PDB file of C-alpha atoms in Angstrom:
ATOM      1  CA  UNK A   6      30.107  89.694  81.764  1.00  0.00           C
ATOM      2  CA  UNK A   7      27.351  87.183  81.232  1.00  0.00           C
ATOM      3  CA  UNK A   8      25.263  86.879  78.060  1.00  0.00           C
ATOM      4  CA  UNK A   9      21.702  85.581  78.323  1.00  0.00           C
ATOM      5  CA  UNK A  10      19.864  84.124  75.352  1.00  0.00           C
ATOM      6  CA  UNK A  11      16.420  85.620  76.063  1.00  0.00           C
ATOM      7  CA  UNK A  12      14.060  83.054  74.575  1.00  0.00           C
ATOM      8  CA  UNK A  13      12.199  80.840  77.019  1.00  0.00           C
ATOM      9  CA  UNK A  14       8.854  81.488  78.646  1.00  0.00           C
ATOM     10  CA  UNK A  15       8.470  80.075  82.128  1.00  0.00           C
ATOM     11  CA  UNK A  16      11.907  78.511  82.498  1.00  0.00           C
ATOM     12  CA  UNK A  17      15.470  79.754  82.902  1.00  0.00           C
ATOM     13  CA  UNK A  18      17.215  81.130  79.829  1.00  0.00           C
ATOM     14  CA  UNK A  19      20.632  79.716  78.897  1.00  0.00           C
ATOM     15  CA  UNK A  20      23.655  81.931  79.467  1.00  0.00           C
ATOM     16  CA  UNK A  21      27.414  81.975  79.150  1.00  0.00           C
ATOM     17  CA  UNK A  22      30.329  84.161  80.183  1.00  0.00           C
ATOM     18  CA  UNK A  23      32.310  86.259  77.715  1.00  0.00           C
ATOM     19  CA  UNK A  24      36.066  85.778  77.623  1.00  0.00           C
ATOM     20  CA  UNK A  25      38.120  88.853  78.626  1.00  0.00           C
ATOM     21  CA  UNK A  26      39.059  89.560  74.996  1.00  0.00           C
ATOM     22  CA  UNK A  27      35.350  89.414  74.018  1.00  0.00           C
ATOM     23  CA  UNK A  28      34.461  91.859  76.806  1.00  0.00           C
ATOM     24  CA  UNK A  29      37.062  94.294  75.507  1.00  0.00           C
ATOM     25  CA  UNK A  30      35.833  93.891  71.916  1.00  0.00           C
ATOM     26  CA  UNK A  31      32.188  94.334  72.967  1.00  0.00           C
ATOM     27  CA  UNK A  32      33.017  97.489  74.934  1.00  0.00           C
ATOM     28  CA  UNK A  33      34.922  98.945  71.964  1.00  0.00           C
ATOM     29  CA  UNK A  34      32.051  98.210  69.616  1.00  0.00           C
ATOM     30  CA  UNK A  35      29.503  99.700  72.041  1.00  0.00           C
ATOM     31  CA  UNK A  36      31.541 102.913  72.362  1.00  0.00           C
ATOM     32  CA  UNK A  37      31.626 103.212  68.564  1.00  0.00           C
ATOM     33  CA  UNK A  38      27.814 103.151  68.127  1.00  0.00           C
ATOM     34  CA  UNK A  39      26.686 106.444  66.653  1.00  0.00           C
ATOM     35  CA  UNK A  40      23.398 106.111  64.707  1.00  0.00           C
ATOM     36  CA  UNK A  41      20.262 106.403  66.895  1.00  0.00           C
ATOM     37  CA  UNK A  42      17.421 103.969  66.301  1.00  0.00           C
ATOM     38  CA  UNK A  43      13.986 103.176  67.651  1.00  0.00           C
ATOM     39  CA  UNK A  44      13.990 100.169  69.952  1.00  0.00           C
ATOM     40  CA  UNK A  45      12.357  97.082  68.411  1.00  0.00           C
ATOM     41  CA  UNK A  46       9.222  95.681  69.975  1.00  0.00           C
ATOM     42  CA  UNK A  47      10.082  92.851  72.352  1.00  0.00           C
ATOM     43  CA  UNK A  48       7.733  89.879  71.910  1.00  0.00           C
ATOM     44  CA  UNK A  49       6.166  88.301  74.981  1.00  0.00           C
ATOM     45  CA  UNK A  50       7.440  84.879  73.944  1.00  0.00           C
ATOM     46  CA  UNK A  51      10.082  83.433  71.665  1.00  0.00           C
ATOM     47  CA  UNK A  52      13.427  84.923  70.674  1.00  0.00           C
ATOM     48  CA  UNK A  53      13.849  88.291  72.403  1.00  0.00           C
ATOM     49  CA  UNK A  54      17.550  88.749  71.692  1.00  0.00           C
ATOM     50  CA  UNK A  55      20.769  88.786  73.655  1.00  0.00           C
ATOM     51  CA  UNK A  56      21.005  90.445  77.062  1.00  0.00           C
ATOM     52  CA  UNK A  57      24.480  91.327  78.297  1.00  0.00           C
ATOM     53  CA  UNK A  58      24.701  91.579  82.066  1.00  0.00           C
ATOM     54  CA  UNK A  59      27.369  93.465  83.986  1.00  0.00           C
ATOM     55  CA  UNK A  60      29.311  91.918  86.823  1.00  0.00           C
ATOM     56  CA  UNK A  61      27.624  91.082  90.102  1.00  0.00           C
ATOM     57  CA  UNK A  62      26.274  88.081  92.002  1.00  0.00           C
ATOM     58  CA  UNK A  63      24.039  85.826  89.859  1.00  0.00           C
ATOM     59  CA  UNK A  64      20.530  87.240  89.749  1.00  0.00           C
ATOM     60  CA  UNK A  65      21.756  90.707  90.750  1.00  0.00           C
ATOM     61  CA  UNK A  66      23.737  91.674  87.658  1.00  0.00           C
ATOM     62  CA  UNK A  67      22.627  94.861  85.965  1.00  0.00           C
ATOM     63  CA  UNK A  68      21.584  94.854  82.301  1.00  0.00           C
ATOM     64  CA  UNK A  69      24.416  96.445  80.368  1.00  0.00           C
ATOM     65  CA  UNK A  70      22.828  96.119  76.923  1.00  0.00           C
ATOM     66  CA  UNK A  71      20.228  94.228  74.898  1.00  0.00           C
ATOM     67  CA  UNK A  72      20.522  93.541  71.177  1.00  0.00           C
ATOM     68  CA  UNK A  73      17.931  92.187  68.747  1.00  0.00           C
ATOM     69  CA  UNK A  74      17.217  92.757  65.066  1.00  0.00           C
ATOM     70  CA  UNK A  75      20.405  94.824  64.635  1.00  0.00           C
ATOM     71  CA  UNK A  76      19.381  97.361  67.284  1.00  0.00           C
ATOM     72  CA  UNK A  77      21.401  97.816  70.465  1.00  0.00           C
ATOM     73  CA  UNK A  78      19.640  99.180  73.561  1.00  0.00           C
ATOM     74  CA  UNK A  79      21.653 100.614  76.447  1.00  0.00           C
ATOM     75  CA  UNK A  80      20.721 102.982  79.268  1.00  0.00           C
ATOM     76  CA  UNK A  81      21.369 105.989  77.074  1.00  0.00           C
ATOM     77  CA  UNK A  82      18.984 104.906  74.296  1.00  0.00           C
ATOM     78  CA  UNK A  83      18.989 102.680  71.209  1.00  0.00           C
ATOM     79  CA  UNK A  84      21.364 102.571  68.260  1.00  0.00           C
ATOM     80  CA  UNK A  85      21.690 100.777  64.951  1.00  0.00           C
ATOM     81  CA  UNK A  86      24.096  97.886  65.350  1.00  0.00           C
ATOM     82  CA  UNK A  87      26.596  99.323  62.883  1.00  0.00           C
ATOM     83  CA  UNK A  88      29.543  97.753  64.721  1.00  0.00           C
ATOM     84  CA  UNK A  89      28.418  94.105  64.658  1.00  0.00           C
ATOM     85  CA  UNK A  90      27.568  93.538  68.329  1.00  0.00           C
ATOM     86  CA  UNK A  91      24.790  91.077  67.534  1.00  0.00           C
ATOM     87  CA  UNK A  92      27.128  89.110  65.229  1.00  0.00           C
ATOM     88  CA  UNK A  93      29.841  89.046  67.925  1.00  0.00           C
ATOM     89  CA  UNK A  94      27.380  87.659  70.498  1.00  0.00           C
ATOM     90  CA  UNK A  95      25.938  85.180  67.997  1.00  0.00           C
ATOM     91  CA  UNK A  96      29.420  83.845  67.209  1.00  0.00           C
ATOM     92  CA  UNK A  97      30.257  83.535  70.893  1.00  0.00           C
ATOM     93  CA  UNK A  98      26.953  81.772  71.655  1.00  0.00           C
ATOM     94  CA  UNK A  99      27.606  79.273  68.877  1.00  0.00           C
ATOM     95  CA  UNK A 100      31.111  78.656  70.198  1.00  0.00           C
ATOM     96  CA  UNK A 101      29.508  77.864  73.581  1.00  0.00           C
ATOM     97  CA  UNK A 102      27.283  75.244  71.939  1.00  0.00           C
ATOM     98  CA  UNK A 103      24.057  77.236  71.474  1.00  0.00           C
ATOM     99  CA  UNK A 104      23.978  77.354  67.664  1.00  0.00           C
ATOM    100  CA  UNK A 105      21.195  74.844  67.160  1.00  0.00           C
ATOM    101  CA  UNK A 106      19.143  76.443  69.947  1.00  0.00           C
ATOM    102  CA  UNK A 107      19.524  79.904  68.397  1.00  0.00           C
ATOM    103  CA  UNK A 108      18.510  78.620  64.962  1.00  0.00           C
ATOM    104  CA  UNK A 109      15.478  76.821  66.402  1.00  0.00           C
ATOM    105  CA  UNK A 110      14.438  79.811  68.519  1.00  0.00           C
ATOM    106  CA  UNK A 111      14.591  82.193  65.578  1.00  0.00           C
ATOM    107  CA  UNK A 112      12.661  79.765  63.395  1.00  0.00           C
ATOM    108  CA  UNK A 113       9.936  79.298  66.001  1.00  0.00           C
ATOM    109  CA  UNK A 114       9.697  83.004  66.748  1.00  0.00           C
ATOM    110  CA  UNK A 115       9.336  83.854  63.071  1.00  0.00           C
ATOM    111  CA  UNK A 116       6.510  81.314  62.872  1.00  0.00           C
ATOM    112  CA  UNK A 117       4.747  82.784  65.936  1.00  0.00           C
ATOM    113  CA  UNK A 118       5.243  79.677  68.114  1.00  0.00           C
ATOM    114  CA  UNK A 119       6.303  79.734  71.770  1.00  0.00           C
ATOM    115  CA  UNK A 120       9.321  77.889  73.185  1.00  0.00           C
TER     116      UNK A 120
END
């Protein structure tokens, strides 16, 4: 599975692949979601969250889930992130070298600026 950091406007977003153990952990956490939630508004620009793509050729992967502001959206609806999916993806992104970019994107988005 590939994780996309959905943050840029007009240029490709960075992405990375989850390790097999992370895929298993993510799937277990997704199955354990149980509290429905309203989906957060997705801004036109700035930090829009993590998108997890299923397997497939690049550019043709299906969206498996999106998570932002502690809300997980999947085909069946939206749930409160009570299982720590966003934290799992954040930790993995930082391990792949995207920590500073995440911090900057969140700072800019909170200020209303565009990356």
